[in-house]
XYZ file of C-alpha atoms in Angstrom:
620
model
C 102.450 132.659 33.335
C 104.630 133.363 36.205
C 102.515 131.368 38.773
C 101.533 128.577 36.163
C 105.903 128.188 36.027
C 105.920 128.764 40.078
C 103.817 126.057 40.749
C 104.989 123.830 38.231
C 108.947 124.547 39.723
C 107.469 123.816 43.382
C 105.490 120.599 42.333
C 108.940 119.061 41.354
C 110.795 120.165 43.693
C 108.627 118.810 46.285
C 108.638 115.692 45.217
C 112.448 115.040 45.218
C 113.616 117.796 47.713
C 113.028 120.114 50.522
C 115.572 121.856 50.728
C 119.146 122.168 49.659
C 122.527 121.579 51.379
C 124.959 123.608 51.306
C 128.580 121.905 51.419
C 131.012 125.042 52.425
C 131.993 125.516 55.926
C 130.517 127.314 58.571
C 133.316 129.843 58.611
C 133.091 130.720 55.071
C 132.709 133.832 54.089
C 130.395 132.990 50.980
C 126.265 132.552 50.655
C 125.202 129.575 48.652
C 122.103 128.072 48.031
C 121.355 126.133 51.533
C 123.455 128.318 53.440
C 120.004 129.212 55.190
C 116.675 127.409 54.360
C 114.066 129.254 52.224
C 110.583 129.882 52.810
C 107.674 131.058 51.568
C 105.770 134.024 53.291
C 102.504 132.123 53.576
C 104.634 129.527 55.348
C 102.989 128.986 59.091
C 105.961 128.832 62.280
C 105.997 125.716 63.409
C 107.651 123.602 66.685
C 110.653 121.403 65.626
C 113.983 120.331 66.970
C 117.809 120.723 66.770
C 120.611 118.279 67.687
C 122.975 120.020 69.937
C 126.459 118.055 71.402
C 127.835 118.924 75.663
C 130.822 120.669 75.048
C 133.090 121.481 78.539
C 135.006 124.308 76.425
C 132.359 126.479 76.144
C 130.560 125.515 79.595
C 127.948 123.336 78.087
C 128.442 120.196 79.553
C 124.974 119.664 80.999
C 121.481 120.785 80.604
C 121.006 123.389 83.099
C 123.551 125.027 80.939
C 122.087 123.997 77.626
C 118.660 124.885 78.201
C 120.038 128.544 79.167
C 121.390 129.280 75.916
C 118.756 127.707 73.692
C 116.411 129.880 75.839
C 113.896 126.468 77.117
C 113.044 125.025 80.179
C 115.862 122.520 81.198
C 112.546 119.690 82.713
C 111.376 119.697 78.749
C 115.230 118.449 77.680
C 115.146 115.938 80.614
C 111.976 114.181 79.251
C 113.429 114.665 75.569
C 116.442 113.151 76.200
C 116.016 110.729 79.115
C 118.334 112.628 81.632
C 118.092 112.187 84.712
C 118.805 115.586 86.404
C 119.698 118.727 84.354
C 123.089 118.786 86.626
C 124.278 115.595 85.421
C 127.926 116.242 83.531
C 127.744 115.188 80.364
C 129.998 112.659 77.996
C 131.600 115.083 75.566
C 129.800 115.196 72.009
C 126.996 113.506 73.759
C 123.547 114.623 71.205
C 120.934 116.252 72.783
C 117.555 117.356 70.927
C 116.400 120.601 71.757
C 113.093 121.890 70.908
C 113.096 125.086 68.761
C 110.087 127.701 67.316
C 111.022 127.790 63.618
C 109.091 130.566 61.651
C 109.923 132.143 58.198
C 111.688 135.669 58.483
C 111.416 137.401 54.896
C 112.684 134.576 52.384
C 113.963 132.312 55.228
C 113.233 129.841 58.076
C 114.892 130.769 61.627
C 114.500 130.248 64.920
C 115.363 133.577 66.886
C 117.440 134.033 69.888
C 119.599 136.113 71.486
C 123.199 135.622 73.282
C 125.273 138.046 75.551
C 129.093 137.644 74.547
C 130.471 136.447 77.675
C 134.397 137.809 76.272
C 135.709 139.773 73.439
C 135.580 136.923 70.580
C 135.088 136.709 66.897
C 131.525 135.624 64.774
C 133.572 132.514 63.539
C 134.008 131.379 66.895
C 130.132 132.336 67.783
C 128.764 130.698 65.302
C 130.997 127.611 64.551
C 132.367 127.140 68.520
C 129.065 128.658 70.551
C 126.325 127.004 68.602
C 128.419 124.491 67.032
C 127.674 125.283 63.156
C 124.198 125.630 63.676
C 124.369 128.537 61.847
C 127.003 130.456 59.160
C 129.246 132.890 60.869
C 128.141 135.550 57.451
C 124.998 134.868 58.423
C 125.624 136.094 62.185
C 127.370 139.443 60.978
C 124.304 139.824 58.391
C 122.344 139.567 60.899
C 124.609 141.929 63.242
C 125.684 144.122 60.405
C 126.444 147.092 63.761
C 129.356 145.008 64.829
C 133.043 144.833 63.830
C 135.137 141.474 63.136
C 135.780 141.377 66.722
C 132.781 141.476 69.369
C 133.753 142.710 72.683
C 132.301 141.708 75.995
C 128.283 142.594 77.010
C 127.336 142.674 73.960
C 123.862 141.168 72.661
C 123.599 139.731 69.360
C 120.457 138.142 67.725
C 121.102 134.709 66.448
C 119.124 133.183 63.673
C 119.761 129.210 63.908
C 119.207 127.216 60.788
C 115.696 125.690 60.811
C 112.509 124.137 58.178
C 109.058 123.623 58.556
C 107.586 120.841 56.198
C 106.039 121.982 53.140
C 102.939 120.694 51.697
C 103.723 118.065 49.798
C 106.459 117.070 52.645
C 103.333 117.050 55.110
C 101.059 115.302 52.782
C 104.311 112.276 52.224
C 104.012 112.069 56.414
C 106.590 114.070 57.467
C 106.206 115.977 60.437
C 109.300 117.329 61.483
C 112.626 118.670 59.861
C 115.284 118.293 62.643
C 118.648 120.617 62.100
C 121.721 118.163 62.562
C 125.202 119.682 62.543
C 127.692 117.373 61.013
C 131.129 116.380 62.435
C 134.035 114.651 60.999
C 133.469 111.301 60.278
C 129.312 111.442 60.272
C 127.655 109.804 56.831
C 124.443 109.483 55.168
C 123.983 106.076 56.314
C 124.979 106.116 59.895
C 122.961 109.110 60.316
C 119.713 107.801 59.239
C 120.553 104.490 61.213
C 120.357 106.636 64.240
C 116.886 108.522 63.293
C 115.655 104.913 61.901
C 115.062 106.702 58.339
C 115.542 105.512 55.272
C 119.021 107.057 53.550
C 116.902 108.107 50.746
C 114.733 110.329 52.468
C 117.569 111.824 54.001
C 118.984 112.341 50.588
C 115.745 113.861 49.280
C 115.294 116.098 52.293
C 118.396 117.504 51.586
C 118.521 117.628 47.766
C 121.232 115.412 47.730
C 122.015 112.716 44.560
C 123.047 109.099 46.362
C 126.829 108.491 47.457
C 126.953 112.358 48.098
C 129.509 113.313 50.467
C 128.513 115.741 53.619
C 130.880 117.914 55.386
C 131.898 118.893 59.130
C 130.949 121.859 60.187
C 127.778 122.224 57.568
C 124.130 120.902 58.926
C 121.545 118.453 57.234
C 117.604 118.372 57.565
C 116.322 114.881 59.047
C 112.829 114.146 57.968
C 110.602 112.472 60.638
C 107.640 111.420 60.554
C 106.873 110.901 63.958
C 108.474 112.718 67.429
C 112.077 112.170 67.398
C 114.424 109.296 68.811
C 118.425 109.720 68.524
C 119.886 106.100 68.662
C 123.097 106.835 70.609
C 123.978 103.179 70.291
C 124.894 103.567 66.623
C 128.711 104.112 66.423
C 130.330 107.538 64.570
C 131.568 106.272 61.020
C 135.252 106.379 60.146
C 137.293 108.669 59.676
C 137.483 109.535 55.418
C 140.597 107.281 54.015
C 143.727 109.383 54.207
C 144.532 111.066 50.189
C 147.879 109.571 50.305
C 149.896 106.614 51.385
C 153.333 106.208 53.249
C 156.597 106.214 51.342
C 158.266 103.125 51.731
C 161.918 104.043 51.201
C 163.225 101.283 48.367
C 166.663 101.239 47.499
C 167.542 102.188 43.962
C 168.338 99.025 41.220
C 171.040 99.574 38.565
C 169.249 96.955 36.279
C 170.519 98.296 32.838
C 168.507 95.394 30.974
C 165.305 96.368 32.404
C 166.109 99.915 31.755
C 167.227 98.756 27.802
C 164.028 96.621 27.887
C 161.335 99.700 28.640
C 163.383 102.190 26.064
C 162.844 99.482 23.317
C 158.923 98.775 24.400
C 158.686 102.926 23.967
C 160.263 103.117 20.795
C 158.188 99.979 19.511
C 155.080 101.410 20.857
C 155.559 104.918 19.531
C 156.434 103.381 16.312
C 152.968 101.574 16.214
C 151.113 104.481 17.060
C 152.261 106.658 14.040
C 151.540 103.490 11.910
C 148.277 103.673 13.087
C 147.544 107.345 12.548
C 148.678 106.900 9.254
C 146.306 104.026 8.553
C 143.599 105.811 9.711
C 144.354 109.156 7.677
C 143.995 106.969 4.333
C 141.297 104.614 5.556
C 139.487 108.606 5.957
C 140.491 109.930 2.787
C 139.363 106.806 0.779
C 136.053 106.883 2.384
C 135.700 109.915 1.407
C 136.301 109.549 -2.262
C 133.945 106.314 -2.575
C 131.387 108.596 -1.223
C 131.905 111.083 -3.885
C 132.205 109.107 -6.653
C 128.919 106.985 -5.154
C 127.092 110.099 -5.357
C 128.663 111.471 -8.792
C 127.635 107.744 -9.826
C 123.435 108.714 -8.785
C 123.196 111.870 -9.823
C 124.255 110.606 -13.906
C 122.228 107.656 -13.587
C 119.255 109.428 -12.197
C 119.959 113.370 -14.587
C 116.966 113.840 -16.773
C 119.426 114.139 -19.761
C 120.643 110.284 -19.439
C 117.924 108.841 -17.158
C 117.021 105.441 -19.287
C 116.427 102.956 -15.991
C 114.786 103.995 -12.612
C 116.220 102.026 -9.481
C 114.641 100.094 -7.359
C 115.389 99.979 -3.796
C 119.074 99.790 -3.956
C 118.894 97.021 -0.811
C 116.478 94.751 -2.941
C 118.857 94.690 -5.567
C 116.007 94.728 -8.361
C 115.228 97.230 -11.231
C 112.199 98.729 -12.644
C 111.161 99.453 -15.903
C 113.019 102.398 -18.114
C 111.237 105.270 -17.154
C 112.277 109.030 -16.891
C 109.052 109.838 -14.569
C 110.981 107.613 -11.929
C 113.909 109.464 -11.880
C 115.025 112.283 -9.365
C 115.460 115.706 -11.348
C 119.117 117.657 -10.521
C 117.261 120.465 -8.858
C 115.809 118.278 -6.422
C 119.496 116.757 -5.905
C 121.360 120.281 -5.487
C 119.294 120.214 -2.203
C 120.086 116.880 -1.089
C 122.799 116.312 1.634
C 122.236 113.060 2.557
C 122.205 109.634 0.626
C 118.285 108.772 -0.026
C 117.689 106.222 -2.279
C 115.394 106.087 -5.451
C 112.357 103.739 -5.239
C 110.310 102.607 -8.324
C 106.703 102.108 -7.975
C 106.778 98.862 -8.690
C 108.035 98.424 -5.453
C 105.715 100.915 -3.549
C 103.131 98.655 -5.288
C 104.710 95.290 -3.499
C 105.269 96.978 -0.512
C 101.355 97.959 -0.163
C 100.071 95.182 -1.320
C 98.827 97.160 -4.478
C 97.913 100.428 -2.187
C 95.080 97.716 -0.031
C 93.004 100.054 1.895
C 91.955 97.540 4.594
C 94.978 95.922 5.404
C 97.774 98.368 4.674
C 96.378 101.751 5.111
C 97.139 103.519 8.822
C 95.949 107.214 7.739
C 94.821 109.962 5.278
C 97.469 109.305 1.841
C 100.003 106.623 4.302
C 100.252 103.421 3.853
C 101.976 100.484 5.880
C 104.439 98.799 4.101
C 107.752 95.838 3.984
C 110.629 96.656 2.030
C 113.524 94.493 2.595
C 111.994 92.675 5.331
C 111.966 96.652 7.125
C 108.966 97.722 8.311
C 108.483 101.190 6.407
C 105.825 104.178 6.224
C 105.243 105.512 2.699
C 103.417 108.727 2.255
C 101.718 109.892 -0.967
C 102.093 113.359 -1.763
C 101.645 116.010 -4.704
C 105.374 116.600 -6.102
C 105.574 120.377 -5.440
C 105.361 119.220 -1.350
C 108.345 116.771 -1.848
C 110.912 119.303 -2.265
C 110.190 120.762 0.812
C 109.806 117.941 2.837
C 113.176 116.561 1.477
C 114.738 119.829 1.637
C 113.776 119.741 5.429
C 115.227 116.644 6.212
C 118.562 117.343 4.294
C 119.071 120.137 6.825
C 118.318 118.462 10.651
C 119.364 115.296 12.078
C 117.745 114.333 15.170
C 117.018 110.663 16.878
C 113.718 111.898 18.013
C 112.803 112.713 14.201
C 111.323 109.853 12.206
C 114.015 109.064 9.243
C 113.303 109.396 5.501
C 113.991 106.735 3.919
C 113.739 107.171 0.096
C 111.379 108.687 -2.659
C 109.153 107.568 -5.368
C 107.664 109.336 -8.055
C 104.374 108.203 -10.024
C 103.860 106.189 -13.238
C 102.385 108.811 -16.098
C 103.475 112.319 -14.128
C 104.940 114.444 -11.641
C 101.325 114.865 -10.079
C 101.834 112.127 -7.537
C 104.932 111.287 -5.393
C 105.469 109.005 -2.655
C 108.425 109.395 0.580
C 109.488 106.481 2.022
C 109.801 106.836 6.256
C 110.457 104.556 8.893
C 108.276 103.157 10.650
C 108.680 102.521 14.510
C 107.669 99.557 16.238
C 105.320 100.311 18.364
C 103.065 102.352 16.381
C 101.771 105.977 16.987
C 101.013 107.370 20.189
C 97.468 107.335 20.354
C 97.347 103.658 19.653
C 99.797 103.052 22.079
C 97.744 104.850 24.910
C 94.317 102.789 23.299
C 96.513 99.136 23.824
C 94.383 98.102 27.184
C 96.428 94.606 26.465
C 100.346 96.603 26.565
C 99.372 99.575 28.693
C 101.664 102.225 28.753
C 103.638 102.542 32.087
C 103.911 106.392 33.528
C 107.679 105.996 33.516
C 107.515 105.603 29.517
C 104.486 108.328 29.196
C 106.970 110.758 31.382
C 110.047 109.534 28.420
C 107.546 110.123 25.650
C 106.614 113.592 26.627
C 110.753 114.330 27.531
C 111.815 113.092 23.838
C 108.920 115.338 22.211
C 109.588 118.111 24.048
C 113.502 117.734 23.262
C 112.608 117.642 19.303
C 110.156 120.429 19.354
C 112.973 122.260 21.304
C 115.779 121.549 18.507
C 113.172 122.839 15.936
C 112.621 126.049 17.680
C 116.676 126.890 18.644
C 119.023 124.785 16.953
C 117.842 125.367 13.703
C 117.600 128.775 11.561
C 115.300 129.997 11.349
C 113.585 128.453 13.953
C 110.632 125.576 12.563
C 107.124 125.529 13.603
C 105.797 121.963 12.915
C 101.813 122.758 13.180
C 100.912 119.894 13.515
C 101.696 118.015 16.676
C 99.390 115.557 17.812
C 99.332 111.574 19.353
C 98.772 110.555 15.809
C 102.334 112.121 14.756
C 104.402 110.829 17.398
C 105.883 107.100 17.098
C 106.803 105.032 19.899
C 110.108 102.602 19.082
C 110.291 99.196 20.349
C 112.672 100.892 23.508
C 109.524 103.093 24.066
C 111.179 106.003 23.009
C 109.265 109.075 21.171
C 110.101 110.039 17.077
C 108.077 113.098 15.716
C 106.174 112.611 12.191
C 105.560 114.631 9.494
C 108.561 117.082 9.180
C 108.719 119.674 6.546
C 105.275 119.012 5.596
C 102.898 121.995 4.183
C 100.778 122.723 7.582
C 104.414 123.078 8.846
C 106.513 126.487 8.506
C 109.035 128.521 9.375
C 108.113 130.575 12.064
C 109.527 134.289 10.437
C 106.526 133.475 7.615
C 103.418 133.005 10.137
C 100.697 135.221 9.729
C 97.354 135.908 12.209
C 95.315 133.030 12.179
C 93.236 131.107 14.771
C 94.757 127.751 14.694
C 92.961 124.152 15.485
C 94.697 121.807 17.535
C 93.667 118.266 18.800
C 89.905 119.828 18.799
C 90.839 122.855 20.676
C 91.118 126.093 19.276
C 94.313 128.036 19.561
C 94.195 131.710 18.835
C 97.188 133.762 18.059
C 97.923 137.025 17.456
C 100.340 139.212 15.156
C 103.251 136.992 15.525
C 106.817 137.643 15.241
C 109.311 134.730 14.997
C 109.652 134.314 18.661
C 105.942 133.978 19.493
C 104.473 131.702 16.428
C 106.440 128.256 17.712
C 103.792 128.884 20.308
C 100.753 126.877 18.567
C 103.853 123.847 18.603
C 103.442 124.706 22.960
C 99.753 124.566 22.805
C 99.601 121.469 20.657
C 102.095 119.712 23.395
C 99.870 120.869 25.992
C 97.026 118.717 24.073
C 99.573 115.612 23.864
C 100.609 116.531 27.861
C 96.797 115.850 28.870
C 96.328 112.807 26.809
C 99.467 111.282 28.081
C 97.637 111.941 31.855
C 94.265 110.985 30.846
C 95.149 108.412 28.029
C 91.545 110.114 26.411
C 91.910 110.630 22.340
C 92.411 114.191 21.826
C 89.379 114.715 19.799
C 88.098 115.840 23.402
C 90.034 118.443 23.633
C 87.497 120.867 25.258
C 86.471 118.344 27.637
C 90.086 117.317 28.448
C 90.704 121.036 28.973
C 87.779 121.961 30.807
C 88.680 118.547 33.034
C 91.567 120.326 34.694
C 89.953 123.747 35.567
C 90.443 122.536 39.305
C 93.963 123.869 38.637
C 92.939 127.439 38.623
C 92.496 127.481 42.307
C 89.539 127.475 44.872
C 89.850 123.430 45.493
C 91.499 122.830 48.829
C 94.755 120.691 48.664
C 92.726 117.563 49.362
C 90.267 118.243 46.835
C 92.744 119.150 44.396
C 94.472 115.838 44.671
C 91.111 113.742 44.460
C 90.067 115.825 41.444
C 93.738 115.205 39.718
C 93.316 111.394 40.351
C 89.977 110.841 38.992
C 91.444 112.759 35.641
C 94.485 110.013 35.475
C 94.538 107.454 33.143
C 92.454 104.219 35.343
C 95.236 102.232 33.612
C 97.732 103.700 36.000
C 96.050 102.397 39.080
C 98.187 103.755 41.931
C 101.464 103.093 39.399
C 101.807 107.193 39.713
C 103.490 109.999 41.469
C 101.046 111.968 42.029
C 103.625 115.105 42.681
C 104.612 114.354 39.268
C 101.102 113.865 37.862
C 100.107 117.098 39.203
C 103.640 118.774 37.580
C 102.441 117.290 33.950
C 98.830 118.845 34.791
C 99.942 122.052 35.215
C 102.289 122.406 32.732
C 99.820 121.615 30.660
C 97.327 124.102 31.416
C 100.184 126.487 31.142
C 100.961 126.007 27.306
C 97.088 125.746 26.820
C 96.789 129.657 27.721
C 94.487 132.010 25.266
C 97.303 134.259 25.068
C 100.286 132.370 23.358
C 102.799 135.068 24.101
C 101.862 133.554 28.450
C 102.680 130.104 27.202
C 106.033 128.864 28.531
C 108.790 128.438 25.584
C 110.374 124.933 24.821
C 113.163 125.973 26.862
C 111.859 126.381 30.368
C 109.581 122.889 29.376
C 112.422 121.059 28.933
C 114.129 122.534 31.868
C 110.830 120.835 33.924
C 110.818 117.840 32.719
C 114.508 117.228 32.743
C 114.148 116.350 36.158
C 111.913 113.644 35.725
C 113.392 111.404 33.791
């Protein structure tokens, strides 16, 4: 479970960052994420470069010197940097690449070296003065944890320089190097990738960096290249940042007493108009509120089994049915009620269906398509001892990603039969959406879909008590809206229940069988993780879920022994041919193997809602 989540946190943060920056000085005393790069053991060393500036303070003003205290041969900077002889003074601040061995050192990239203190000094000035922020002065005393605040003269201290080798998605997007740049005042995002030729965004991405961040002197960026690197030393430094405050202008002071008599009245007025408004509003509130009660008082006498003697129509339509006290809603069923749900007669379930037609209005087992009020609506049949339960259910959440109840309906001679009224989304169900060759469902929406379902199932395992397990998620229960957004079906129904009454049983989902085990509340919202799984692979595949083995058996590549190559030519022949090349295929292979995680045997290895919707946050 750990390496299904591992893999599934490195797939997506490969595809929109290598590493992260870290904005705080190189003096400060505090370690932050990017205050040294992070690596993976299995990482190979590899040859990359640094960007270093001549400095006469510190004797490094050309590359005889340079080359002695990076520890390289001064003719390999010459041909780097188009010098002509490693004597040649420098311009100070003039950027010279230097070639580096960067290999990872426990959790971290680094290139070693080591430097003789020349004169009793501090780390600070080492780290931020020497080598020019190329590294964090805590990380120098880490690294030298022997030595005091002050370093005195002879000494030898290691230095570990900030440094990255590509990963592998990084390698298989082109790049080839990841070249340490220490940034001054006045350097930007766009100048700098003007003088690597880059695009700003992969500079952004490199660095884990949202666009219009702001970088800081004294901290370092990663440059991505993707060939052998070429600094552009004709593009000019940016600005200096605009100053936080402007000159004072000394004005001399007016002794306009009008003006001054003129803003005391506008207060006064204003305040005045304010309270009038408050005021307003606290009536306009309370009157609402006792509409709404009497509106309700109103419905529950008219629909009471004592006085029931007419049966509403739809409200909206305007139209009543005949007297009937089988069409009425009982006051036990409206103690539970905490929302306004109007009373339909079936008369007008009739209309709506077209007299219940089979061919044309019929879209599942017991639901009908039908128009109400010119409103598209979804009308259930159900046996009356169910309708509680599902009404009960929807009295207690409100969610946008939870197809609305409408109303209710009860039958003409009994209680046997009831019908609820839902709405009914635009663009159908899921599965029909994913079988419209003619409308074909872009990734960017199938990535939305799977978000919005995963953020419902996730309010009906934690923001509700006791948590909900709906049972009975499938492509068949999820609605797509007309702004492609997901609703989940079928809330409060029987084959859903609260997860503190699930017992053993060995659960079938989407044609795949999902066993569980003695389940307490925490681990029996884990057949709702499975079924997503299902949905997760048919969203990839666009193939119906009755396949369920063979979709599941079609991403056993996951489990390792394919090399990278093969893995990525097995993942695209599993992707929906609808997609063409319309894909990230980082992202394809972060939906693949989250879902093979929530398809695990064991439910209690499945990943909770929770980390899910901490994954796919980040894609949409």
């Amino acid at each position: 479970m750990i390496y299904a989540l591992f893999l599934i946190w490195v797939a997506v943060s490969s595809s929109s960052a290598q590493q992260f920056y870290d904005p705080s000085g190189c003096s400060s005393d505090t370690s932050n994420q990017g205050s040294r790069y992070t690596c993976d053991s299995a990482q190979q060393p590899c040859r990359t470069f640094l960007v270093f500036r001549a400095n006469q303070h510190f004797g490094h003003q050309n590359l005889l010197n340079i080359s002695a205290l990076f520890q390289v041969e001064s003719d390999e900077l010459l041909d780097l940097n188009n010098i002509a002889s490693p004597l040649e003074t420098l311009k100070r601040g003039r950027e010279v690449l230097v070639p580096i061995n960067c290999s990872c050192s426990g959790e971290y990239f680094q290139a070693s070296l080591s430097y003789i203190v020349s004169e009793r000094t501090s780390f600070p000035e080492i780290a931020c003065g020497v080598f020019e922020g190329l590294l964090k002065s805590l990380t120098l005393l880490q690294e030298n944890p022997s030595q005091g605040t002050d370093v005195e003269t002879g000494v030898k201290l290691d230095v570990p320089l900030r440094c990255a080798c590509p990963g592998g998605f990084a390698r298989f997007n082109g790049v080839k190097y990841l070249v340490t740049y220490p940034i001054l005042e006045g350097d930007g995002i766009t100048p700098l990738s003007m003088k690597f030729s880059i695009a700003p965004e992969d500079l952004l991405a490199a660095n884990h960096l949202e666009p219009k961040s702001t970088v800081y002197p004294n901290t370092t960026v990663l440059v991505p290249l993707k060939s052998d690197p070429v600094i552009n030393l004709n593009v000019p430094d940016s600005p200096p940042p605009t100053p936080g405050f402007l000159p004072t202008i000394t004005v001399e002071k007016t002794k306009n007493t009008k003006l001054r008599k003129l803003y005391i009245a506008g207060s006064v007025v204003g305040f005045f108009l304010i309270v009038v408004a408050l005021l307003a509003c606290g009536f306009y509130v309370k009157a609402v509120k006792k509409w709404k009660g009497e509106r309700l008082q109103s419905f529950t006498d008219r629909n009471s089994v004592l006085s029931c003697s007419t049966a509403r129509s739809s409200p909206r339509s305007g139209q009543t049915g005949r007297s009937s006290t089988n069409s009425c809603l009982s006051p036990d069923l409206l103690a539970g009620i905490k929302f306004s749900l109007y009373n339909y007669g079936i008369e007008d379930i009739k209309r709506a269906t077209n007299d219940f037609n089979e061919d044309t209005n019929k879209i599942g087992e017991q639901v009908y398509r039908g128009l109400i009020d010119n409103e598209s609506v979804m009308i259930k049949q159900m046996r009356f001892e169910d309708t509680r339960q599902v009404i009960d259910m929807h009295s207690k959440i409100n969610h946008v990603n939870i197809v609305s109840l409408h109303g209710v309906c009860y039958g003409e001679n009994d209680f046997a039969w009831s019908y609820l009224i839902f709405e009914l989304p635009t663009n159908g169900c899921l599965r029909n959406c994913l079988s419209n060759q003619a409308n074909r469902l872009s990734w960017r929406r199938r990535t939305q879909i799977a978000f919005d379902v995963a953020t419902i199932l996730h309010y009906l395992h934690y923001c509700i008590f006791p948590s909900y397990a709906h049972m009975s998620v499938n492509s068949r229960n999820i609605y797509v809206t007309s702004k492609w957004r997901a609703k989940l079906a079928n809330i409060g129904s029987t084959l859903a229940i609260s997860a503190s009454t699930m017992n053993d049983k060995v659960v079938t989902v989407n044609g795949l069988v999902a066993p569980q085990n003695p389940m307490n509340e925490a681990a029996s919202v884990k057949v709702d993780v499975f079924a997503f799984g299902v949905v997760l692979l048919e969203l990839i595949s666009g193939k119906e879920a009755a396949q369920g083995t063979f979709l599941k058996d079609s991403i056993r590549f996951l489990g390792g022994g394919a090399n990278e190559g093969g893995c990525f030519e097995q993942l695209r022949s599993f992707i929906d041919p609808c997609l063409k090349n319309e894909y990230l295929i980082a992202e394809a292979l972060c939906l693949a193997i989250l879902a093979k995680a929530c398809l695990e045997d064991d439910p209690l290895r499945r990943p909770s809602m929770d980390d899910i919707l901490k994954v796919l946050g980040r894609m949409v």
